[in-house]
């Protein structure tokens, strides 16, 4: 996933699209990429469907929406976040804009035994990409990562997107061990249930960024996954052991 690192600095949510359509070739590339997204947990079944955006409740004028479904089990939403963030970054490389759309609703919530998780709009747009980390509104890495041994990792992971920019991640580092937590909180504009749902997806996005950062900075790592449970104020999502190569 190292190859996605350059797009981390360019990506942004695109909510206004142009009339220009994707070419057949671009659409094929997107479909091909979706079919080889790297799962966090390969055992969890997922399926992704591309539909015209106008056929969904997504208010953006995008050409398409991707509907993401998964098998409800521990970390299934985190798994979806991890996978679709790869697509979000890949679309930047094609000059295609995208936006996670958490408020998306579908008529058939369960399809072939898989539950609807979230949608993502995508299509051509006229604007520019971001140019550097200065163009992002994010917490400093030190605000959520204690004991950080390598500031380069923080520079990348702090740019991860999250629902209403809530940035629910916390990292505690002791020597070469990282504990990654989801910090529960409240966002006044969202119901507690929606917030929980989104933040689990956010954590998958964060793990995607963390893996990109580790690979990019030349670390080998082992990861042990935790839980998506709703118990407690801080939920341990994963632990990592990292070693610079
Ligand atoms: C899980 C998730 C759900 C989101 N849902 C919405 C949404 O319903 N509507 C919207 O306009 N943006 C949505 N966003 C986009 C975020 O608001 C956006 O990523 C965040 O504010 C950071 O801005 P950036 O993506 O431009 O860096 C969502 C993002 C995530 C990760």
PDB file of C-alpha atoms and ligand atoms in Angstrom:
ATOM      1  CA  UNK A   1       0.000   0.000   0.000  1.00  0.00           C
ATOM      2  CA  UNK A   2       3.102   2.173   0.065  1.00  0.00           C
ATOM      3  CA  UNK A   3       2.267   3.367  -3.464  1.00  0.00           C
ATOM      4  CA  UNK A   4      -0.758   5.216  -2.050  1.00  0.00           C
ATOM      5  CA  UNK A   5       1.379   7.424   0.212  1.00  0.00           C
ATOM      6  CA  UNK A   6       1.778  10.237  -2.337  1.00  0.00           C
ATOM      7  CA  UNK A   7      -1.997  10.650  -2.607  1.00  0.00           C
ATOM      8  CA  UNK A   8      -2.412  11.105   1.137  1.00  0.00           C
ATOM      9  CA  UNK A   9      -1.246  14.714   0.773  1.00  0.00           C
ATOM     10  CA  UNK A  10      -3.575  15.387  -2.168  1.00  0.00           C
ATOM     11  CA  UNK A  11      -6.882  13.851  -1.206  1.00  0.00           C
ATOM     12  CA  UNK A  12      -9.891  15.805  -0.041  1.00  0.00           C
ATOM     13  CA  UNK A  13     -13.611  15.208   0.107  1.00  0.00           C
ATOM     14  CA  UNK A  14     -15.186  16.241  -3.194  1.00  0.00           C
ATOM     15  CA  UNK A  15     -18.845  17.209  -2.917  1.00  0.00           C
ATOM     16  CA  UNK A  16     -19.281  19.160  -6.167  1.00  0.00           C
ATOM     17  CA  UNK A  17     -18.730  17.309  -9.387  1.00  0.00           C
ATOM     18  CA  UNK A  18     -18.557  18.284 -13.055  1.00  0.00           C
ATOM     19  CA  UNK A  19     -20.759  17.091 -15.894  1.00  0.00           C
ATOM     20  CA  UNK A  20     -17.819  15.144 -17.387  1.00  0.00           C
ATOM     21  CA  UNK A  21     -18.311  11.385 -17.284  1.00  0.00           C
ATOM     22  CA  UNK A  22     -15.709   8.772 -16.478  1.00  0.00           C
ATOM     23  CA  UNK A  23     -14.419   7.045 -19.604  1.00  0.00           C
ATOM     24  CA  UNK A  24     -15.085   3.300 -20.011  1.00  0.00           C
ATOM     25  CA  UNK A  25     -11.413   2.728 -19.362  1.00  0.00           C
ATOM     26  CA  UNK A  26     -11.458   4.712 -16.125  1.00  0.00           C
ATOM     27  CA  UNK A  27     -14.520   2.869 -14.907  1.00  0.00           C
ATOM     28  CA  UNK A  28     -12.842  -0.452 -15.685  1.00  0.00           C
ATOM     29  CA  UNK A  29      -9.774   0.640 -13.733  1.00  0.00           C
ATOM     30  CA  UNK A  30     -11.966   1.526 -10.750  1.00  0.00           C
ATOM     31  CA  UNK A  31     -13.760  -1.813 -10.917  1.00  0.00           C
ATOM     32  CA  UNK A  32     -10.455  -3.648 -11.255  1.00  0.00           C
ATOM     33  CA  UNK A  33      -9.039  -1.833  -8.250  1.00  0.00           C
ATOM     34  CA  UNK A  34     -12.106  -2.606  -6.153  1.00  0.00           C
ATOM     35  CA  UNK A  35     -11.733  -6.295  -6.940  1.00  0.00           C
ATOM     36  CA  UNK A  36      -8.229  -6.333  -5.455  1.00  0.00           C
ATOM     37  CA  UNK A  37      -8.645  -4.106  -2.387  1.00  0.00           C
ATOM     38  CA  UNK A  38      -6.669  -5.478   0.519  1.00  0.00           C
ATOM     39  CA  UNK A  39      -8.936  -6.523   3.380  1.00  0.00           C
ATOM     40  CA  UNK A  40      -7.979  -6.063   7.017  1.00  0.00           C
ATOM     41  CA  UNK A  41      -9.695  -9.342   7.804  1.00  0.00           C
ATOM     42  CA  UNK A  42      -9.932 -11.603   4.743  1.00  0.00           C
ATOM     43  CA  UNK A  43     -12.457 -13.907   6.435  1.00  0.00           C
ATOM     44  CA  UNK A  44     -15.112 -11.182   6.543  1.00  0.00           C
ATOM     45  CA  UNK A  45     -17.234 -11.281   3.400  1.00  0.00           C
ATOM     46  CA  UNK A  46     -17.709  -7.961   1.599  1.00  0.00           C
ATOM     47  CA  UNK A  47     -19.350  -6.802  -1.578  1.00  0.00           C
ATOM     48  CA  UNK A  48     -19.214  -3.499  -3.427  1.00  0.00           C
ATOM     49  CA  UNK A  49     -21.714  -2.233  -5.939  1.00  0.00           C
ATOM     50  CA  UNK A  50     -21.409   0.767  -8.242  1.00  0.00           C
ATOM     51  CA  UNK A  51     -24.722   2.507  -8.963  1.00  0.00           C
ATOM     52  CA  UNK A  52     -25.657   5.865 -10.523  1.00  0.00           C
ATOM     53  CA  UNK A  53     -25.478   8.437  -7.744  1.00  0.00           C
ATOM     54  CA  UNK A  54     -28.877   9.831  -8.758  1.00  0.00           C
ATOM     55  CA  UNK A  55     -30.432   6.485  -7.796  1.00  0.00           C
ATOM     56  CA  UNK A  56     -29.331   6.951  -4.169  1.00  0.00           C
ATOM     57  CA  UNK A  57     -30.195   9.451  -1.452  1.00  0.00           C
ATOM     58  CA  UNK A  58     -26.728  10.975  -1.746  1.00  0.00           C
ATOM     59  CA  UNK A  59     -27.320  14.654  -2.428  1.00  0.00           C
ATOM     60  CA  UNK A  60     -24.055  15.204  -4.317  1.00  0.00           C
ATOM     61  CA  UNK A  61     -24.149  15.508  -8.125  1.00  0.00           C
ATOM     62  CA  UNK A  62     -21.577  12.719  -8.541  1.00  0.00           C
ATOM     63  CA  UNK A  63     -21.817  10.312 -11.443  1.00  0.00           C
ATOM     64  CA  UNK A  64     -21.579   7.219  -9.228  1.00  0.00           C
ATOM     65  CA  UNK A  65     -21.975   5.930  -5.714  1.00  0.00           C
ATOM     66  CA  UNK A  66     -20.251   2.867  -4.390  1.00  0.00           C
ATOM     67  CA  UNK A  67     -22.408   0.868  -1.983  1.00  0.00           C
ATOM     68  CA  UNK A  68     -20.406  -1.171   0.523  1.00  0.00           C
ATOM     69  CA  UNK A  69     -21.805  -4.278   2.219  1.00  0.00           C
ATOM     70  CA  UNK A  70     -20.222  -6.608   4.744  1.00  0.00           C
ATOM     71  CA  UNK A  71     -20.831  -9.587   6.947  1.00  0.00           C
ATOM     72  CA  UNK A  72     -21.722  -8.244  10.401  1.00  0.00           C
ATOM     73  CA  UNK A  73     -19.059  -9.593  12.742  1.00  0.00           C
ATOM     74  CA  UNK A  74     -16.346  -8.146  14.955  1.00  0.00           C
ATOM     75  CA  UNK A  75     -14.526  -5.323  13.103  1.00  0.00           C
ATOM     76  CA  UNK A  76     -16.650  -5.566   9.954  1.00  0.00           C
ATOM     77  CA  UNK A  77     -17.054  -1.798   9.751  1.00  0.00           C
ATOM     78  CA  UNK A  78     -13.374  -1.275  10.496  1.00  0.00           C
ATOM     79  CA  UNK A  79     -12.646  -3.710   7.672  1.00  0.00           C
ATOM     80  CA  UNK A  80     -14.846  -1.707   5.263  1.00  0.00           C
ATOM     81  CA  UNK A  81     -13.109   1.536   6.274  1.00  0.00           C
ATOM     82  CA  UNK A  82      -9.710  -0.052   5.700  1.00  0.00           C
ATOM     83  CA  UNK A  83     -10.671  -1.288   2.244  1.00  0.00           C
ATOM     84  CA  UNK A  84     -12.547   1.715   0.909  1.00  0.00           C
ATOM     85  CA  UNK A  85      -9.908   4.180   2.027  1.00  0.00           C
ATOM     86  CA  UNK A  86      -7.524   2.462  -0.384  1.00  0.00           C
ATOM     87  CA  UNK A  87     -10.033   3.217  -3.138  1.00  0.00           C
ATOM     88  CA  UNK A  88     -10.461   6.811  -1.925  1.00  0.00           C
ATOM     89  CA  UNK A  89      -6.703   7.343  -2.347  1.00  0.00           C
ATOM     90  CA  UNK A  90      -6.481   5.432  -5.620  1.00  0.00           C
ATOM     91  CA  UNK A  91      -9.210   7.646  -7.123  1.00  0.00           C
ATOM     92  CA  UNK A  92      -6.964  10.660  -6.457  1.00  0.00           C
ATOM     93  CA  UNK A  93      -4.378   9.065  -8.759  1.00  0.00           C
ATOM     94  CA  UNK A  94      -6.978   8.939 -11.552  1.00  0.00           C
ATOM     95  CA  UNK A  95      -8.080  12.545 -11.032  1.00  0.00           C
ATOM     96  CA  UNK A  96     -11.459  11.340  -9.797  1.00  0.00           C
ATOM     97  CA  UNK A  97     -13.077  12.985  -6.777  1.00  0.00           C
ATOM     98  CA  UNK A  98     -14.809  11.074  -3.997  1.00  0.00           C
ATOM     99  CA  UNK A  99     -16.600  11.602  -0.707  1.00  0.00           C
ATOM    100  CA  UNK A 100     -17.627   9.168   1.983  1.00  0.00           C
ATOM    101  CA  UNK A 101     -21.360   9.568   2.492  1.00  0.00           C
ATOM    102  CA  UNK A 102     -22.335   8.298   5.923  1.00  0.00           C
ATOM    103  CA  UNK A 103     -25.911   9.510   5.643  1.00  0.00           C
ATOM    104  CA  UNK A 104     -26.456   7.153   2.725  1.00  0.00           C
ATOM    105  CA  UNK A 105     -29.475   4.887   2.906  1.00  0.00           C
ATOM    106  CA  UNK A 106     -30.451   1.978   0.664  1.00  0.00           C
ATOM    107  CA  UNK A 107     -33.790   0.264   0.201  1.00  0.00           C
ATOM    108  CA  UNK A 108     -32.352  -3.207   0.684  1.00  0.00           C
ATOM    109  CA  UNK A 109     -30.272  -3.048   3.870  1.00  0.00           C
ATOM    110  CA  UNK A 110     -29.354  -6.719   3.649  1.00  0.00           C
ATOM    111  CA  UNK A 111     -28.293  -8.206   0.341  1.00  0.00           C
ATOM    112  CA  UNK A 112     -27.268 -11.848  -0.006  1.00  0.00           C
ATOM    113  CA  UNK A 113     -26.711 -11.979   3.747  1.00  0.00           C
ATOM    114  CA  UNK A 114     -24.435  -8.935   3.765  1.00  0.00           C
ATOM    115  CA  UNK A 115     -25.421  -5.727   5.518  1.00  0.00           C
ATOM    116  CA  UNK A 116     -25.149  -2.251   4.066  1.00  0.00           C
ATOM    117  CA  UNK A 117     -22.311  -0.341   5.745  1.00  0.00           C
ATOM    118  CA  UNK A 118     -21.789   2.969   3.938  1.00  0.00           C
ATOM    119  CA  UNK A 119     -21.624   4.602   0.528  1.00  0.00           C
ATOM    120  CA  UNK A 120     -19.013   6.699  -1.251  1.00  0.00           C
ATOM    121  CA  UNK A 121     -19.769   9.086  -4.098  1.00  0.00           C
ATOM    122  CA  UNK A 122     -17.274   9.499  -6.915  1.00  0.00           C
ATOM    123  CA  UNK A 123     -16.968  11.270 -10.249  1.00  0.00           C
ATOM    124  CA  UNK A 124     -15.062  13.859 -12.236  1.00  0.00           C
ATOM    125  CA  UNK A 125     -14.633  17.347 -10.809  1.00  0.00           C
ATOM    126  CA  UNK A 126     -13.072  20.628 -11.852  1.00  0.00           C
ATOM    127  CA  UNK A 127     -11.248  21.645  -8.703  1.00  0.00           C
ATOM    128  CA  UNK A 128      -7.691  21.006  -7.660  1.00  0.00           C
ATOM    129  CA  UNK A 129      -6.292  18.468  -5.264  1.00  0.00           C
ATOM    130  CA  UNK A 130      -4.675  19.539  -2.011  1.00  0.00           C
ATOM    131  CA  UNK A 131      -1.017  20.451  -2.333  1.00  0.00           C
ATOM    132  CA  UNK A 132       0.446  19.683   1.075  1.00  0.00           C
ATOM    133  CA  UNK A 133      -0.295  18.935   4.718  1.00  0.00           C
ATOM    134  CA  UNK A 134      -0.838  22.684   5.242  1.00  0.00           C
ATOM    135  CA  UNK A 135      -4.121  22.406   3.340  1.00  0.00           C
ATOM    136  CA  UNK A 136      -5.619  20.061   5.967  1.00  0.00           C
ATOM    137  CA  UNK A 137      -7.524  20.887   9.097  1.00  0.00           C
ATOM    138  CA  UNK A 138      -6.432  18.161  11.535  1.00  0.00           C
ATOM    139  CA  UNK A 139      -5.187  17.608  15.102  1.00  0.00           C
ATOM    140  CA  UNK A 140      -1.427  17.503  15.576  1.00  0.00           C
ATOM    141  CA  UNK A 141      -0.062  13.984  15.800  1.00  0.00           C
ATOM    142  CA  UNK A 142       1.132  14.649  19.370  1.00  0.00           C
ATOM    143  CA  UNK A 143      -2.462  15.282  20.393  1.00  0.00           C
ATOM    144  CA  UNK A 144      -3.487  11.684  19.728  1.00  0.00           C
ATOM    145  CA  UNK A 145      -0.218   9.681  19.715  1.00  0.00           C
ATOM    146  CA  UNK A 146       1.730   9.496  22.976  1.00  0.00           C
ATOM    147  CA  UNK A 147       5.345   8.326  23.034  1.00  0.00           C
ATOM    148  CA  UNK A 148       5.775   8.730  19.264  1.00  0.00           C
ATOM    149  CA  UNK A 149       9.268   7.615  18.223  1.00  0.00           C
ATOM    150  CA  UNK A 150       9.111   8.651  14.548  1.00  0.00           C
ATOM    151  CA  UNK A 151       7.459  11.942  13.625  1.00  0.00           C
ATOM    152  CA  UNK A 152       7.253  10.869   9.957  1.00  0.00           C
ATOM    153  CA  UNK A 153       4.596   8.308  10.865  1.00  0.00           C
ATOM    154  CA  UNK A 154       2.553  10.974  12.614  1.00  0.00           C
ATOM    155  CA  UNK A 155       2.799  13.324   9.640  1.00  0.00           C
ATOM    156  CA  UNK A 156       1.015  10.796   7.458  1.00  0.00           C
ATOM    157  CA  UNK A 157      -1.561   9.291   9.806  1.00  0.00           C
ATOM    158  CA  UNK A 158      -2.802  12.649  11.078  1.00  0.00           C
ATOM    159  CA  UNK A 159      -4.179  13.354   7.585  1.00  0.00           C
ATOM    160  CA  UNK A 160      -6.658  10.459   7.680  1.00  0.00           C
ATOM    161  CA  UNK A 161     -10.253  11.543   7.037  1.00  0.00           C
ATOM    162  CA  UNK A 162     -13.034  10.769   9.498  1.00  0.00           C
ATOM    163  CA  UNK A 163     -16.745  11.425   9.839  1.00  0.00           C
ATOM    164  CA  UNK A 164     -17.288  15.112  10.663  1.00  0.00           C
ATOM    165  CA  UNK A 165     -13.506  15.246  11.081  1.00  0.00           C
ATOM    166  CA  UNK A 166     -13.951  13.659  14.516  1.00  0.00           C
ATOM    167  CA  UNK A 167     -10.525  11.919  14.496  1.00  0.00           C
ATOM    168  CA  UNK A 168     -11.505   9.345  17.129  1.00  0.00           C
ATOM    169  CA  UNK A 169      -8.132   7.562  17.110  1.00  0.00           C
ATOM    170  CA  UNK A 170      -5.616   7.464  19.948  1.00  0.00           C
ATOM    171  CA  UNK A 171      -2.234   5.762  19.858  1.00  0.00           C
ATOM    172  CA  UNK A 172      -0.096   4.865  22.848  1.00  0.00           C
ATOM    173  CA  UNK A 173       3.439   3.883  21.990  1.00  0.00           C
ATOM    174  CA  UNK A 174       5.868   2.176  24.356  1.00  0.00           C
ATOM    175  CA  UNK A 175       9.176   1.297  22.705  1.00  0.00           C
ATOM    176  CA  UNK A 176       8.241  -0.461  19.436  1.00  0.00           C
ATOM    177  CA  UNK A 177       4.711  -1.362  20.495  1.00  0.00           C
ATOM    178  CA  UNK A 178       1.668   0.645  19.483  1.00  0.00           C
ATOM    179  CA  UNK A 179      -1.789   0.347  20.986  1.00  0.00           C
ATOM    180  CA  UNK A 180      -4.451   1.894  18.738  1.00  0.00           C
ATOM    181  CA  UNK A 181      -7.694   2.912  20.404  1.00  0.00           C
ATOM    182  CA  UNK A 182     -11.048   4.282  19.363  1.00  0.00           C
ATOM    183  CA  UNK A 183     -11.890   7.095  21.755  1.00  0.00           C
ATOM    184  CA  UNK A 184     -15.620   7.360  22.227  1.00  0.00           C
ATOM    185  CA  UNK A 185     -17.121  10.794  22.298  1.00  0.00           C
ATOM    186  CA  UNK A 186     -20.114  12.741  21.157  1.00  0.00           C
ATOM    187  CA  UNK A 187     -20.776  14.979  18.211  1.00  0.00           C
ATOM    188  CA  UNK A 188     -23.868  17.085  18.836  1.00  0.00           C
ATOM    189  CA  UNK A 189     -25.086  16.897  15.225  1.00  0.00           C
ATOM    190  CA  UNK A 190     -25.059  13.073  15.131  1.00  0.00           C
ATOM    191  CA  UNK A 191     -27.106  10.510  17.023  1.00  0.00           C
ATOM    192  CA  UNK A 192     -25.069   8.231  19.281  1.00  0.00           C
ATOM    193  CA  UNK A 193     -25.794   5.243  17.036  1.00  0.00           C
ATOM    194  CA  UNK A 194     -24.684   6.960  13.849  1.00  0.00           C
ATOM    195  CA  UNK A 195     -21.582   8.264  15.556  1.00  0.00           C
ATOM    196  CA  UNK A 196     -20.643   4.771  16.726  1.00  0.00           C
ATOM    197  CA  UNK A 197     -21.196   3.354  13.259  1.00  0.00           C
ATOM    198  CA  UNK A 198     -19.079   6.021  11.563  1.00  0.00           C
ATOM    199  CA  UNK A 199     -16.248   5.919  14.071  1.00  0.00           C
ATOM    200  CA  UNK A 200     -15.737   2.206  13.535  1.00  0.00           C
ATOM    201  CA  UNK A 201     -15.307   2.932   9.828  1.00  0.00           C
ATOM    202  CA  UNK A 202     -12.986   5.832  10.757  1.00  0.00           C
ATOM    203  CA  UNK A 203     -10.761   3.414  12.661  1.00  0.00           C
ATOM    204  CA  UNK A 204     -10.369   1.261   9.556  1.00  0.00           C
ATOM    205  CA  UNK A 205      -9.395   4.374   7.615  1.00  0.00           C
ATOM    206  CA  UNK A 206      -6.830   5.153  10.281  1.00  0.00           C
ATOM    207  CA  UNK A 207      -5.352   1.640  10.165  1.00  0.00           C
ATOM    208  CA  UNK A 208      -5.101   1.978   6.385  1.00  0.00           C
ATOM    209  CA  UNK A 209      -3.125   5.212   6.831  1.00  0.00           C
ATOM    210  CA  UNK A 210      -1.007   3.639   9.561  1.00  0.00           C
ATOM    211  CA  UNK A 211      -0.083   0.700   7.326  1.00  0.00           C
ATOM    212  CA  UNK A 212       0.722   3.069   4.454  1.00  0.00           C
ATOM    213  CA  UNK A 213       2.900   5.153   6.784  1.00  0.00           C
ATOM    214  CA  UNK A 214       4.720   2.119   8.201  1.00  0.00           C
ATOM    215  CA  UNK A 215       5.395   0.663   4.770  1.00  0.00           C
ATOM    216  CA  UNK A 216       6.453   4.016   3.393  1.00  0.00           C
ATOM    217  CA  UNK A 217       8.885   4.654   6.234  1.00  0.00           C
ATOM    218  CA  UNK A 218      10.416   1.193   5.933  1.00  0.00           C
ATOM    219  CA  UNK A 219       8.944  -0.568   8.956  1.00  0.00           C
ATOM    220  CA  UNK A 220       8.110  -4.240   9.170  1.00  0.00           C
ATOM    221  CA  UNK A 221       5.187  -4.831  11.493  1.00  0.00           C
ATOM    222  CA  UNK A 222       2.940  -7.419  13.020  1.00  0.00           C
ATOM    223  CA  UNK A 223      -0.592  -6.489  13.963  1.00  0.00           C
ATOM    224  CA  UNK A 224      -2.987  -8.099  16.379  1.00  0.00           C
ATOM    225  CA  UNK A 225      -6.553  -6.951  15.992  1.00  0.00           C
ATOM    226  CA  UNK A 226      -8.766  -6.087  18.949  1.00  0.00           C
ATOM    227  CA  UNK A 227     -12.429  -5.336  18.971  1.00  0.00           C
ATOM    228  CA  UNK A 228     -15.219  -3.144  17.703  1.00  0.00           C
ATOM    229  CA  UNK A 229     -17.101  -3.590  20.980  1.00  0.00           C
ATOM    230  CA  UNK A 230     -19.118  -0.719  22.417  1.00  0.00           C
ATOM    231  CA  UNK A 231     -17.957  -1.370  26.003  1.00  0.00           C
ATOM    232  CA  UNK A 232     -15.906   1.304  27.774  1.00  0.00           C
ATOM    233  CA  UNK A 233     -14.759   4.789  26.806  1.00  0.00           C
ATOM    234  CA  UNK A 234     -11.658   3.617  24.962  1.00  0.00           C
ATOM    235  CA  UNK A 235     -11.728   0.562  22.782  1.00  0.00           C
ATOM    236  CA  UNK A 236      -8.544  -1.257  21.805  1.00  0.00           C
ATOM    237  CA  UNK A 237      -8.797  -1.749  18.041  1.00  0.00           C
ATOM    238  CA  UNK A 238      -5.314  -3.104  17.318  1.00  0.00           C
ATOM    239  CA  UNK A 239      -1.812  -3.483  18.667  1.00  0.00           C
ATOM    240  CA  UNK A 240       1.285  -3.305  16.486  1.00  0.00           C
ATOM    241  CA  UNK A 241       4.874  -4.306  16.930  1.00  0.00           C
ATOM    242  CA  UNK A 242       6.993  -2.261  14.542  1.00  0.00           C
ATOM    243  CA  UNK A 243      10.622  -2.650  13.509  1.00  0.00           C
ATOM    244  CA  UNK A 244      12.569  -0.326  11.246  1.00  0.00           C
ATOM    245  CA  UNK A 245      14.185  -2.328   8.448  1.00  0.00           C
TER     246      UNK A 245
HETATM  247  C1  LIG B   1     -17.209   7.462   7.725  1.00  0.00           C
HETATM  248  C2  LIG B   1     -17.375   8.823   7.099  1.00  0.00           C
HETATM  249  C3  LIG B   1     -18.620   9.348   6.844  1.00  0.00           C
HETATM  250  C4  LIG B   1     -18.763  10.583   6.220  1.00  0.00           C
HETATM  251  N1  LIG B   1     -20.018  11.050   5.948  1.00  0.00           N
HETATM  252  C5  LIG B   1     -20.156  12.236   5.303  1.00  0.00           C
HETATM  253  C6  LIG B   1     -21.466  12.692   4.933  1.00  0.00           C
HETATM  254  O1  LIG B   1     -22.482  12.027   5.194  1.00  0.00           O
HETATM  255  N2  LIG B   1     -21.558  13.880   4.289  1.00  0.00           N
HETATM  256  C7  LIG B   1     -20.441  14.627   3.970  1.00  0.00           C
HETATM  257  O2  LIG B   1     -20.578  15.707   3.374  1.00  0.00           O
HETATM  258  N3  LIG B   1     -19.186  14.228   4.313  1.00  0.00           N
HETATM  259  C8  LIG B   1     -19.025  13.032   4.958  1.00  0.00           C
HETATM  260  N4  LIG B   1     -17.765  12.587   5.282  1.00  0.00           N
HETATM  261  C9  LIG B   1     -16.571  13.397   4.944  1.00  0.00           C
HETATM  262  C10 LIG B   1     -15.936  14.044   6.177  1.00  0.00           C
HETATM  263  O3  LIG B   1     -16.737  15.099   6.635  1.00  0.00           O
HETATM  264  C11 LIG B   1     -14.524  14.510   5.812  1.00  0.00           C
HETATM  265  O4  LIG B   1     -13.758  13.392   5.449  1.00  0.00           O
HETATM  266  C12 LIG B   1     -13.806  15.225   6.961  1.00  0.00           C
HETATM  267  O5  LIG B   1     -14.483  16.396   7.328  1.00  0.00           O
HETATM  268  C13 LIG B   1     -12.361  15.582   6.592  1.00  0.00           C
HETATM  269  O6  LIG B   1     -12.303  16.388   5.419  1.00  0.00           O
HETATM  270  P1  LIG B   1     -11.543  15.911   4.108  1.00  0.00           P
HETATM  271  O7  LIG B   1     -12.102  14.571   3.731  1.00  0.00           O
HETATM  272  O8  LIG B   1     -11.819  16.940   3.064  1.00  0.00           O
HETATM  273  O9  LIG B   1     -10.077  15.790   4.429  1.00  0.00           O
HETATM  274  C14 LIG B   1     -17.611  11.353   5.897  1.00  0.00           C
HETATM  275  C15 LIG B   1     -16.338  10.830   6.180  1.00  0.00           C
HETATM  276  C16 LIG B   1     -16.213   9.587   6.748  1.00  0.00           C
HETATM  277  C17 LIG B   1     -14.847   9.037   6.977  1.00  0.00           C
END
